[in-house]
Short mmCIF file of C-alpha atoms in Angstrom, two decimals:
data_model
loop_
_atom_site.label_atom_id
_atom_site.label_comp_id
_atom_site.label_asym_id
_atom_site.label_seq_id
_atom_site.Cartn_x
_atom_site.Cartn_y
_atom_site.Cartn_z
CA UNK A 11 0.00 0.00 0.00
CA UNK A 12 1.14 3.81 -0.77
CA UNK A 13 -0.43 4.91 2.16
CA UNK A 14 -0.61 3.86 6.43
CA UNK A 15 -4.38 5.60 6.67
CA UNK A 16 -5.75 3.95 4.49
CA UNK A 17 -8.96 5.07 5.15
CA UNK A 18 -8.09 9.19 4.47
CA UNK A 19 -6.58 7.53 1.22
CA UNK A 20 -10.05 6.53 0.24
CA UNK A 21 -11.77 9.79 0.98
CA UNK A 22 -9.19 11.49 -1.43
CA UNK A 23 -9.28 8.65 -4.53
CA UNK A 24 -13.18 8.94 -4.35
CA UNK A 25 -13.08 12.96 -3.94
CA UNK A 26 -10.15 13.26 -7.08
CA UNK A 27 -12.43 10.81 -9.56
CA UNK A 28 -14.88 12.69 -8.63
CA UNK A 29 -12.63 16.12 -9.20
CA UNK A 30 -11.50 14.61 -12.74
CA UNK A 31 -14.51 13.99 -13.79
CA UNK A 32 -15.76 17.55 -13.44
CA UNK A 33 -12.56 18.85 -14.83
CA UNK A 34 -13.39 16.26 -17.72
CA UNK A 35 -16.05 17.67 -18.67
CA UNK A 36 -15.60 21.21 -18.28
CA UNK A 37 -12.42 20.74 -20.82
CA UNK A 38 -14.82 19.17 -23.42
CA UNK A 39 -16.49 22.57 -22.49
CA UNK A 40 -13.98 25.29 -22.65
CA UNK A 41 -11.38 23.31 -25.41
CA UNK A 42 -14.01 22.18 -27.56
CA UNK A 43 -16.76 25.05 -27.82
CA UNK A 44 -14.38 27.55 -27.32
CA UNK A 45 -11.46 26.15 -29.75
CA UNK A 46 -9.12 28.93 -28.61
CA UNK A 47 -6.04 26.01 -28.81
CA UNK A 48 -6.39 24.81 -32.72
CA UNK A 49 -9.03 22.52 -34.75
CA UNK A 50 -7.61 19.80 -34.10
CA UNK A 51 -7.16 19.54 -29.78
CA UNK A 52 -11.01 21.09 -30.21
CA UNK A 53 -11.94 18.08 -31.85
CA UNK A 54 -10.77 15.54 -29.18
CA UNK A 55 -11.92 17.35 -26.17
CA UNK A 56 -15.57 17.74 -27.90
CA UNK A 57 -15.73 14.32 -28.83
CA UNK A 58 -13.00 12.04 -27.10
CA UNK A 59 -13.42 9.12 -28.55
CA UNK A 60 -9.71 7.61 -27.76
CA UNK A 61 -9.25 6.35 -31.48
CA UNK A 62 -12.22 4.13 -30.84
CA UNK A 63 -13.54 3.58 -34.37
CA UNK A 64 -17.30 3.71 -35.09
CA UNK A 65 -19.61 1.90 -33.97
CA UNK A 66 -17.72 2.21 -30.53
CA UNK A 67 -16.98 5.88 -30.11
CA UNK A 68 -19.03 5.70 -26.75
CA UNK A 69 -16.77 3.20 -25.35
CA UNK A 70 -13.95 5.65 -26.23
CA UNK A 71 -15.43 8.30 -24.73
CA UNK A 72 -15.97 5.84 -21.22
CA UNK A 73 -12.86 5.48 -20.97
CA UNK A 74 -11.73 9.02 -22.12
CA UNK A 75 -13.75 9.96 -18.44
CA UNK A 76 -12.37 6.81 -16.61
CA UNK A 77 -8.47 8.10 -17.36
CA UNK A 78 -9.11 11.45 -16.21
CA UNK A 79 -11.20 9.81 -13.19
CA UNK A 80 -8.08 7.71 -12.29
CA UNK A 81 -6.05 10.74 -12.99
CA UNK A 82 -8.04 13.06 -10.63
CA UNK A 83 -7.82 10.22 -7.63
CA UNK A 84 -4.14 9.78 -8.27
CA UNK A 85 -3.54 13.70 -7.83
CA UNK A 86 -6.29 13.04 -4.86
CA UNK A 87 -4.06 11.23 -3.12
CA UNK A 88 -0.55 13.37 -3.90
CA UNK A 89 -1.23 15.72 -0.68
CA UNK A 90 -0.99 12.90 1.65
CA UNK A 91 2.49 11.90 2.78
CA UNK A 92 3.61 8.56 1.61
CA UNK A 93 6.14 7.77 4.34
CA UNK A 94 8.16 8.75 7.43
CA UNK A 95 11.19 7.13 6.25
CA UNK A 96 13.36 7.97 3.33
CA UNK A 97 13.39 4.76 1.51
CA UNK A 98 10.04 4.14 1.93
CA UNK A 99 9.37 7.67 0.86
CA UNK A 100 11.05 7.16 -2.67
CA UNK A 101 9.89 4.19 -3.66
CA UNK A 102 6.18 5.05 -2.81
CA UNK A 103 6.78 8.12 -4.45
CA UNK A 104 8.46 6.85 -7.88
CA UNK A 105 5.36 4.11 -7.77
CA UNK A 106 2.69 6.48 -7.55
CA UNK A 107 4.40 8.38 -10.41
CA UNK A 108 4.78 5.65 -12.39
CA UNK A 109 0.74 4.94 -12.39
CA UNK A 110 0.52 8.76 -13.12
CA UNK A 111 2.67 8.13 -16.43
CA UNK A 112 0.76 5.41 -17.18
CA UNK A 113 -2.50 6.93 -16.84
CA UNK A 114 -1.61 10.22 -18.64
CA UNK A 115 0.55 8.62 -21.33
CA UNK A 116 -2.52 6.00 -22.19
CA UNK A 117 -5.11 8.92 -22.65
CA UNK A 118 -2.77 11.29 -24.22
CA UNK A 119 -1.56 8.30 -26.54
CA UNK A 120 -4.70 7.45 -27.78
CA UNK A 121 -6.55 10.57 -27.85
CA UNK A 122 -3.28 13.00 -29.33
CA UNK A 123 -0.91 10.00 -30.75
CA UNK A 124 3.01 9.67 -29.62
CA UNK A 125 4.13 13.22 -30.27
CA UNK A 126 0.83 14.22 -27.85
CA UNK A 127 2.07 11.71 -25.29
CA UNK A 128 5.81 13.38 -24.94
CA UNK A 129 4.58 16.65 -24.78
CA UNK A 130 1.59 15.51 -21.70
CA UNK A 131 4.58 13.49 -19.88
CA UNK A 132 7.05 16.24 -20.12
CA UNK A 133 4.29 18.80 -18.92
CA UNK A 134 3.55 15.87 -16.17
CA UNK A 135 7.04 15.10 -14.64
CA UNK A 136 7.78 19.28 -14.90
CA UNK A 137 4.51 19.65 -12.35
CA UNK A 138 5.64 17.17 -10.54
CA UNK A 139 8.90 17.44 -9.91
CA UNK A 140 7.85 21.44 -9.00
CA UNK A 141 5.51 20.33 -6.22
CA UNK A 142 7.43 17.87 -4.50
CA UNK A 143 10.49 20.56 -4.86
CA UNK A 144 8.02 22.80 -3.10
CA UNK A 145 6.66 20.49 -0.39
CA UNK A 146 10.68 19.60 0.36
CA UNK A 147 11.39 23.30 0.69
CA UNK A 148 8.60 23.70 3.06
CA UNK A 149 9.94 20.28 5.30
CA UNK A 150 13.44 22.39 5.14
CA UNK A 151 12.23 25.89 6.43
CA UNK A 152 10.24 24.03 9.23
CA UNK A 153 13.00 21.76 10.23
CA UNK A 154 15.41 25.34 10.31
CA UNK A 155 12.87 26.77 12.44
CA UNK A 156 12.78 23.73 14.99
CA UNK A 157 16.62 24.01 15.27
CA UNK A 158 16.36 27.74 15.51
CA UNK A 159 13.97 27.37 18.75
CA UNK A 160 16.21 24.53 20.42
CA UNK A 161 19.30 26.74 19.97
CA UNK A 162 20.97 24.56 18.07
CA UNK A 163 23.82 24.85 14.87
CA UNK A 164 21.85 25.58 11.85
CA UNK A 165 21.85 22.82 9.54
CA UNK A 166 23.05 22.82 5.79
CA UNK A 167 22.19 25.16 3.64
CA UNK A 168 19.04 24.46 1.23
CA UNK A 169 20.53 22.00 -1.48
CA UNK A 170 23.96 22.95 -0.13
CA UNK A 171 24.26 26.19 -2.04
CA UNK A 172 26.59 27.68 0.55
CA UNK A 173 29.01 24.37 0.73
CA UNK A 174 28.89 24.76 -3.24
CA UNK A 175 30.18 28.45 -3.55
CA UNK A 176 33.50 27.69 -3.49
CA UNK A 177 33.36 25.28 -6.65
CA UNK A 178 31.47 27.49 -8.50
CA UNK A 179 34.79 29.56 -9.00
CA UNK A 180 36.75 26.50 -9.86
CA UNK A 181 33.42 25.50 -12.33
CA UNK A 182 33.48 28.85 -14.30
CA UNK A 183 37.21 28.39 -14.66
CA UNK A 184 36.90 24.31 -16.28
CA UNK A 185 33.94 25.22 -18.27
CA UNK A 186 34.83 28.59 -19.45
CA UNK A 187 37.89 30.17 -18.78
CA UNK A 188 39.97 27.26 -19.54
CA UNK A 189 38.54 26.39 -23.12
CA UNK A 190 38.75 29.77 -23.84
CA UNK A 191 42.37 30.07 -23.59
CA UNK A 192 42.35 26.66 -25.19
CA UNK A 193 40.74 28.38 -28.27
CA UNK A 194 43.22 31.29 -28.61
CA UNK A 195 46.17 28.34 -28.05
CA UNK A 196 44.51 26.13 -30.52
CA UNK A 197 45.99 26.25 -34.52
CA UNK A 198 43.27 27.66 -36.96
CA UNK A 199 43.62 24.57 -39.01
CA UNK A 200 42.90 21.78 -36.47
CA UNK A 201 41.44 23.20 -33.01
CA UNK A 202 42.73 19.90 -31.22
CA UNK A 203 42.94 21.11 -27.87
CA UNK A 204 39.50 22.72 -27.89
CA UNK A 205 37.93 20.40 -29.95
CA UNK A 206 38.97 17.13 -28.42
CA UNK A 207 41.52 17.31 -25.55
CA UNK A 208 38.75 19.72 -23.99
CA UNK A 209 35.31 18.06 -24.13
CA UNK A 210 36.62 14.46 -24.25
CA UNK A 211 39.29 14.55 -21.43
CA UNK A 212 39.49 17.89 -19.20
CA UNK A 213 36.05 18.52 -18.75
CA UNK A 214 35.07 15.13 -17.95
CA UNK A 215 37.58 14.87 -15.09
CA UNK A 216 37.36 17.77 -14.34
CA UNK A 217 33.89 17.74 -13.29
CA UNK A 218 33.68 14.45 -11.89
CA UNK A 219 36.56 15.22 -9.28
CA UNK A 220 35.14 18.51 -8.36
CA UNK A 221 31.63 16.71 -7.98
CA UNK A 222 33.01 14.05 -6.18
CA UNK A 223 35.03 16.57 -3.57
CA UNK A 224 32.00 18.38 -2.88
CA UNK A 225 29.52 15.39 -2.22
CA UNK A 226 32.62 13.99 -0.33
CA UNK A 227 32.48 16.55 2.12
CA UNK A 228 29.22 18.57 2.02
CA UNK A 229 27.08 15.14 0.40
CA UNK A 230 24.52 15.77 -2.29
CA UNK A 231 24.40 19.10 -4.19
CA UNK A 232 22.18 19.11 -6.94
CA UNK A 233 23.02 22.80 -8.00
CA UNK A 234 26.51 21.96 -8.79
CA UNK A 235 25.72 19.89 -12.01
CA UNK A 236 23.02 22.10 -12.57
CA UNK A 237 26.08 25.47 -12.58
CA UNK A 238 28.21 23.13 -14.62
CA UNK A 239 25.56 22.94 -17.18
CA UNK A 240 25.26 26.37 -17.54
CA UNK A 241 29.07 27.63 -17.45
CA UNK A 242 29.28 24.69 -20.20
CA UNK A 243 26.10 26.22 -22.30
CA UNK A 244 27.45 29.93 -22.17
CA UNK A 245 31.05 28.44 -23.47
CA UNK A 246 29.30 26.67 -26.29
CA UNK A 247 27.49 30.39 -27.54
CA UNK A 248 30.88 32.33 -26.35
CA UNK A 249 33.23 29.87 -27.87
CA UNK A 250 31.92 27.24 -30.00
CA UNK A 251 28.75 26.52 -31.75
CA UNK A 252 25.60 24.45 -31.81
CA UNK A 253 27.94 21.27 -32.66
CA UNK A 254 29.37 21.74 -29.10
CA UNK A 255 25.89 21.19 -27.04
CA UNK A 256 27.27 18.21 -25.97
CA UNK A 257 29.69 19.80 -24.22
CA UNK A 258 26.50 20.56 -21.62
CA UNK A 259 25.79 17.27 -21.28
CA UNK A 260 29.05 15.74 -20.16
CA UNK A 261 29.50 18.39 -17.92
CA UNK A 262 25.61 17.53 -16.12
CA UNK A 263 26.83 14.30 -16.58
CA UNK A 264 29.73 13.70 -15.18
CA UNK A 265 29.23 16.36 -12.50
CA UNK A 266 25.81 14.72 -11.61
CA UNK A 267 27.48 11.80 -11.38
CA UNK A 268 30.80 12.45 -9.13
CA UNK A 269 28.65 14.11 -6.44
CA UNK A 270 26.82 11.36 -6.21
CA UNK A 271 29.85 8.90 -5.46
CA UNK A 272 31.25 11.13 -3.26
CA UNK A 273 28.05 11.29 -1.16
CA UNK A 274 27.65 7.70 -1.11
CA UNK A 275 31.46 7.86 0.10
CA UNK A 276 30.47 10.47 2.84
CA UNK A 277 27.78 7.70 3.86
CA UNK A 278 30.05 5.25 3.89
CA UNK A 279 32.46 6.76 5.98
CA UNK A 280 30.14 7.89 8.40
CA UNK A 281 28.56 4.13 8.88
CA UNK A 282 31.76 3.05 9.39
CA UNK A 283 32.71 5.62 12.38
CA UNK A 284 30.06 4.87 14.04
CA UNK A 285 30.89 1.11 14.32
#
């Protein structure tokens, strides 16, 4: 089970059916009298049929309501916390966003077709990811208020930002600074140092170690990779072009990954002290 009251569950699955079915039909409403979004999304939202070819078009539009029912009690049931404990806490939570992928990825799918799918799970795991973002900072600002009261040490910043300051310099200088003296070092004929000793050795390292020193000591930063990213994005429209964008994605990647060993390190270390 997702949830320890299981009875409060209840109340909010049959309240968010309930919920999606309203907001069901006041879509076929708005989106299909109005039209204000195109022809085309009118036309499913006055009539959603789900692909269901005639004589079935009712069945189609059954289970057009029963999706957005499901949808409306999965969403229901979002505001109620999943678990006290951390691991239980992520795998409820990836669980109950897995059925929400399914649910919105089988309507969308058969009502908009694959391209319609993408572009309702990507506008799906944005919102979600948002919320639960929001609900954590809201844990974090009570939990710095609890301290404050006892008189104790503040805690870590909020997602480490503080702890990650100092890498930030040493970030600009990988990502920026240093293939831009690798382009003015480079010949004009073959930009070997820019082109390949950069992207496919320097940065790499680079970012791993300096993720993997920061999760080491300060354990999981998720702003790090995220600065990376963006040092290595303004270097590819300073320095390079669009044949560089990879260049971002080694950097998230690699950066993403280091802090993540060295946090499992940090955990390591710390189980083993206290042995």
């Amino acid at each position: 089970m997702l949830f320890d009251d299981t009875k409060q569950a209840q109340r909010r699955i049959t309240l968010g059916a309930l919920a999606g079915i309203a907001v069901h039909f006041l879509l076929m409403y708005v989106l299909g009298t109005l039209a204000f979004l195109g022809s085309e999304v009118a036309a499913v939202f006055s009539y959603p049929t789900c692909s269901f070819p005639p004589p079935f078009e009712g069945c189609g539009i059954l289970l057009s309501y029963l999706l957005f029912a499901l949808l409306g009690a999965e969403i229901g049931v979002s505001t109620l916390p999943f678990a006290d404990s951390g691991p239980s806490l992520i795998v409820r939570t990836a669980a109950h966003f897995a059925l929400m992928v399914v649910t919105v990825a089988l309507w969308a799918g058969l009502n908009f077709g694959k391209s319609g799918a993408v572009f309702c799970l990507i506008l799906l795991a944005s919102a979600y990811v948002l919320i639960w973002l929001g609900r954590w900072v809201g844990w974090y600002v009570e939990v710095a208020a609890i301290r404050a009261k006892l008189g104790l040490a503040p805690g870590p910043s909020l997602l480490h930002w503080r702890e990650s300051l100092p890498y930030l310099v040493f970030a600009l200088g990988l990502c920026l600074g240093l293939p831009a003296l690798l382009r003015l070092l480079d010949p004009q004929d073959v930009p070997a140092l820019s082109g390949v000793f950069f992207p496919f050795l320097l940065l790499p390292i680079g970012t791993f170690c300096s993720g993997l020193s920061l999760g080491h000591r300060h354990g999981f930063s998720p702003l790090y990779p995220v600065a990376c990213t963006l040092f290595s994005l303004a270097a590819v429209f300073l320095l390079f072009n669009d044949s560089a964008l990879f260049h971002a994605g080694i950097s998230l990647v690699c950066a993403l990954l280091g802090n993540g060993v060295g946090t499992l390190l940090k955990k390591w270390a710390r189980r083993k002290n206290t042995r």
